[in-house]
Structures are given as structure tokens and as C-alpha cells.
Short mmCIF file of C-alpha atoms in Angstrom, two decimals:
data_model
loop_
_atom_site.label_atom_id
_atom_site.label_comp_id
_atom_site.label_asym_id
_atom_site.label_seq_id
_atom_site.Cartn_x
_atom_site.Cartn_y
_atom_site.Cartn_z
CA MET A 6 57.47 240.42 145.19
CA LYS A 7 59.80 243.21 145.78
CA ARG A 8 60.75 244.32 148.85
CA PRO A 9 59.71 247.76 149.73
CA GLN A 10 62.53 249.95 150.06
CA ARG A 11 63.60 251.25 153.43
CA ARG A 12 63.31 254.80 153.70
CA SER A 13 66.14 256.75 155.73
CA PRO A 14 64.36 258.82 159.15
CA VAL A 15 63.98 262.22 158.75
CA LEU A 16 65.81 264.01 161.16
CA LYS A 17 65.12 267.25 162.25
CA ILE A 18 68.11 269.72 162.48
CA PRO A 19 68.29 271.09 166.01
CA SER A 20 68.58 275.07 166.45
CA LEU A 21 71.86 276.18 167.24
CA ALA A 22 71.37 277.19 170.71
CA GLU A 23 69.99 273.32 171.10
CA LEU A 24 73.46 272.25 169.55
CA LEU A 25 75.51 274.34 171.97
CA THR A 26 73.40 273.96 175.08
CA GLY A 27 71.59 270.54 174.86
CA ASP A 28 72.83 267.19 176.87
CA ILE A 29 74.80 264.70 175.69
CA ASN A 30 73.94 260.88 177.07
CA PHE A 31 76.88 258.67 178.19
CA LYS A 32 77.39 255.51 180.13
CA LEU A 33 80.56 254.06 181.93
CA VAL A 34 81.93 251.11 181.20
CA PRO A 35 83.30 248.59 183.93
CA GLY A 36 86.23 250.38 185.61
CA GLY A 37 85.68 253.75 183.70
CA LYS A 38 85.73 257.15 184.98
CA PRO A 39 83.36 260.50 183.62
CA PRO A 40 84.97 262.48 181.13
CA VAL A 41 85.57 266.11 183.19
CA ARG A 42 85.73 269.69 182.80
CA LYS A 43 88.02 271.05 185.39
CA HIS A 44 86.77 274.92 184.84
CA CYS A 45 83.54 274.10 183.84
CA GLY A 46 81.87 277.01 181.38
CA LEU A 47 85.33 277.83 180.88
CA ASP A 48 87.22 274.43 179.27
CA ALA A 49 85.91 273.88 175.27
CA ALA A 50 86.70 269.99 175.56
CA TYR A 51 86.19 266.88 178.33
CA ASP A 52 88.91 265.41 179.70
CA CYS A 53 89.11 261.63 179.25
CA HIS A 54 90.43 258.88 182.03
CA ILE A 55 92.44 255.97 180.32
CA ARG A 56 91.16 252.53 181.41
CA GLY A 57 93.13 249.88 179.72
CA VAL A 58 95.30 249.32 176.35
CA ALA A 59 93.49 248.28 173.04
CA SER A 60 94.34 246.37 170.03
CA MET A 61 92.42 247.09 166.67
CA GLY A 62 90.60 244.09 164.89
CA ALA A 63 91.55 241.04 167.07
CA LYS A 64 89.29 238.94 165.18
CA LYS A 65 89.67 238.28 161.79
CA LYS A 66 87.70 240.76 159.38
CA SER A 67 87.14 242.93 162.37
CA ASN A 68 86.78 246.60 163.28
CA GLN A 69 86.11 245.95 166.98
CA ARG A 70 88.92 246.70 169.28
CA THR A 71 89.44 244.37 171.86
CA LEU A 72 90.92 245.18 175.65
CA LEU A 73 94.15 243.43 175.80
CA CYS A 74 95.04 245.22 179.38
CA ASP A 75 92.92 246.57 182.06
CA LEU A 76 94.63 249.03 183.88
CA THR A 77 92.53 249.64 186.54
CA VAL A 78 92.11 246.31 188.30
CA LYS A 79 94.83 246.09 191.38
CA SER A 80 96.15 242.42 190.04
CA TYR A 81 99.18 242.36 188.07
CA LYS A 82 97.19 239.09 186.51
CA CYS A 83 95.77 241.20 183.43
CA VAL A 84 94.85 239.24 180.57
CA LEU A 85 97.00 239.71 177.26
CA ARG A 86 95.17 238.07 174.63
CA GLN A 87 96.87 236.17 171.43
CA ASN A 88 100.24 238.39 171.47
CA HIS A 89 102.13 237.58 174.53
CA GLU A 90 104.70 240.18 172.73
CA TRP A 91 102.52 242.92 174.69
CA THR A 92 104.09 241.48 178.27
CA GLN A 93 107.43 243.59 177.18
CA ASN A 94 105.20 246.87 177.75
CA LEU A 95 103.56 245.78 180.94
CA HIS A 96 105.17 246.30 184.29
CA ARG A 97 104.50 247.35 187.98
CA ASP A 98 106.05 249.67 190.54
CA ALA A 99 105.09 250.65 194.02
CA GLU A 100 102.34 253.11 192.26
CA GLY A 101 100.85 249.82 190.73
CA ILE A 102 100.47 248.88 186.99
CA TYR A 103 101.68 250.82 183.82
CA TRP A 104 102.08 250.74 180.26
CA ILE A 105 105.68 251.73 178.67
CA LEU A 106 104.99 253.66 175.31
CA ARG A 107 108.56 253.68 173.89
CA PRO A 108 109.96 256.43 171.14
CA GLY A 109 108.05 256.08 168.05
CA GLU A 110 105.55 253.74 168.91
CA SER A 111 101.58 254.07 169.54
CA VAL A 112 98.71 252.46 171.35
CA SER A 113 95.06 252.53 171.34
CA LEU A 114 93.84 253.49 174.50
CA ALA A 115 90.36 252.46 175.96
CA LEU A 116 88.48 255.51 177.61
CA GLY A 117 85.78 254.17 179.91
CA PHE A 118 82.44 255.36 178.65
CA ASN A 119 80.02 254.89 175.54
CA ILE A 120 78.80 257.96 174.32
CA GLN A 121 75.69 259.18 172.06
CA ILE A 122 76.61 262.00 169.77
CA PRO A 123 73.07 263.72 168.92
CA PHE A 124 72.11 264.53 165.22
CA GLY A 125 74.23 267.69 164.36
CA LEU A 126 77.22 267.34 166.47
CA ALA A 127 80.11 265.59 166.28
CA GLY A 128 83.10 264.35 168.28
CA PHE A 129 86.49 264.95 167.92
CA MET A 130 89.75 263.43 170.14
CA CYS A 131 92.83 266.11 170.74
CA GLU A 132 95.78 266.59 172.70
CA ARG A 133 95.75 268.34 175.99
CA GLY A 134 98.36 270.91 176.60
CA SER A 135 100.22 268.57 179.17
CA ASN A 136 101.08 266.04 176.67
CA ILE A 137 103.38 268.64 175.04
CA VAL A 138 105.04 270.04 177.88
CA LYS A 139 104.68 269.21 181.67
CA GLY A 140 106.72 271.43 183.69
CA SER A 141 110.17 271.71 182.24
CA LYS A 142 109.90 268.45 180.47
CA LYS A 143 108.84 267.78 176.64
CA LEU A 144 106.75 265.08 176.01
CA HIS A 145 105.60 265.04 172.78
CA LEU A 146 102.57 262.57 172.70
CA VAL A 147 100.28 263.01 169.63
CA VAL A 148 97.03 261.93 169.20
CA LEU A 149 96.42 259.94 165.85
CA ASN A 150 92.59 259.45 165.84
CA LYS A 151 91.31 262.81 164.92
CA ASN A 152 88.50 261.95 162.52
CA PRO A 153 85.27 262.56 163.83
CA ILE A 154 82.78 260.69 165.78
CA ASP A 155 79.54 260.52 163.48
CA HIS A 156 75.94 260.93 165.23
CA GLY A 157 74.72 257.41 165.49
CA PHE A 158 77.81 256.12 167.27
CA ILE A 159 77.24 254.51 170.67
CA GLY A 160 80.41 253.00 171.45
CA GLU A 161 83.56 253.47 173.26
CA PRO A 162 85.75 256.30 172.37
CA TRP A 163 89.43 255.10 171.74
CA LEU A 164 92.84 257.37 171.92
CA GLU A 165 95.48 256.84 169.44
CA LEU A 166 98.40 257.56 171.11
CA ARG A 167 101.80 258.02 169.41
CA ASN A 168 105.12 258.69 171.39
CA ASP A 169 107.19 261.30 169.21
CA GLY A 170 109.30 262.26 172.04
CA LYS A 171 112.95 260.83 173.04
CA ASP A 172 111.66 259.17 176.57
CA ILE A 173 109.73 256.45 177.76
CA PHE A 174 106.56 257.67 178.71
CA LYS A 175 104.18 255.52 181.56
CA ILE A 176 100.78 254.99 181.15
CA ARG A 177 98.73 254.24 184.22
CA ARG A 178 95.42 254.36 184.77
CA ASN A 179 93.10 256.74 184.84
CA MET A 180 95.70 259.24 183.18
CA GLN A 181 94.17 262.09 181.40
CA LEU A 182 96.09 261.96 178.15
CA GLY A 183 93.23 263.08 175.49
CA GLN A 184 90.11 265.30 175.62
CA LEU A 185 86.97 264.93 174.13
CA LEU A 186 85.72 267.81 171.66
CA ILE A 187 82.09 268.42 170.72
CA MET A 188 81.43 270.53 168.09
CA PRO A 189 78.46 271.71 165.45
CA VAL A 190 78.30 270.14 161.91
CA TRP A 191 77.48 272.05 158.84
CA ARG A 192 74.47 270.40 157.14
CA GLY A 193 74.96 272.49 153.90
CA LYS A 194 75.74 271.22 150.40
CA LEU A 195 79.03 271.47 148.55
CA LYS A 196 77.97 273.21 145.31
CA LEU A 197 79.64 272.84 141.93
CA VAL A 198 80.37 276.19 140.13
CA LYS A 199 82.43 277.18 137.01
CA ARG A 200 84.30 280.20 138.90
CA LEU A 201 84.54 280.84 142.61
CA LYS A 202 84.69 284.63 143.89
CA SER A 203 87.57 286.46 144.26
CA SER A 204 88.85 287.21 148.15
CA LEU A 205 91.69 289.62 149.56
CA ARG A 206 93.64 286.10 150.45
CA GLY A 207 93.14 284.62 147.29
CA THR A 208 95.13 281.05 146.89
CA GLY A 209 97.72 282.04 149.15
CA SER A 210 98.29 278.84 151.82
CA ASN A 211 99.65 278.01 154.65
CA GLY A 212 99.39 281.27 156.29
CA ASN A 213 101.36 283.03 153.47
CA THR A 214 99.20 285.77 152.18
CA ASP A 215 102.39 288.00 151.06
CA LYS A 216 101.16 290.51 153.87
CA HIS A 217 103.08 291.37 157.51
#
């Protein structure tokens, strides 16, 4: 006998008002802190706190990240799994444990919470303004994972950060190095046509419309 085909659940598309004002559920993981909006009603995104350093695919054929170093613990005895070369990045001083990110290096950072994105929305990680310039010092910390966090994902978001500056950067627990931006998602379909309507811009790209 043939097994009956499983039908995808029919999801109701919420109204724009529901998308923009509805609540989004999240849960803290051990050592995590809630994402925050310092200026509620004005800031577009939530600042996220760093809880540790992670690695992609510690197990074979796995796309799950494993926490290599928990920066929220007070003891220097962090667990570094499998790869002992990571110990060259881990240091401590009077302020506690920190991870060194050298120029040209990138790192995966755990953000300390699980989130459930509702249908009709998607999440995006992006830089904070202070990642580029902090005081008179240029940092150039670039977020690499700008792919969307889709509806249905209930795991912990991660921040892929690269140091494009010239100086070493120290990553400490609870630092705010990235923002989570939640945006509505267009649910229409792409329609193949033989001809596109003309526009004032035409085919000008990269901001170049030959007009000043």
C-alpha cells in the first residue's frame, strides 16, 4: 500500500499590522542575556550579547555548531574540544577571559538565546555602528552571516564576525557586537514575462543613473 502523502500545513498570512506589532518568543540558554533595544521605539534592531565562541560542524556531516569556549564562566578552565590550536586565541587579564580576533581572522559567536521567528517574518544579523568606528579608533568588524533566519528555526542565532581592521580585537563576554533585525517577508511569486515595463532608472546600476 502506498503511504498517503503528507500535506504541508496551510499557514495564514498575518496582516502587516500583526507582523509589525506582534510578539516574538525567545528563550535564554545557560549563560545568555536577553537581546535589548536601548532606545525602545526608536532602534530598528536588537543588540545581542556574546556568550561564547563556537565552531561549525564539530561532528562529521553535521551543520550544528558546538560551543568551544564559554566566555560567561568566571574560571579560566574553559573546555576547548578537539582542536587545541584554539588555545592560542584564549587569554585572561584582570577583567576576565577574552578571545583574541586577529586581523583577517573570523569567528563564530554564540548569542545566548533561542528564538522562534513567526510566519511572515525573517531575522537578519547585521553590524552595529560601533563595530566600524569606536571613538577615534577604526575597528572594521564585519558580520559575514547576513543570510535570513527563516520561520521554523528555533535554535540559537550565531554571529559570524571577521576582523577587517589592522589591530587585534579582544572579544569578552556580554559584548554587543551584532544586531538582530526582524523584517516582514514578501510572500508573492516571481512571474516570468517577455518584457519589462520601462522605468526612469532603466538598467543603471551601482547608484549610477547619469543624473546629478
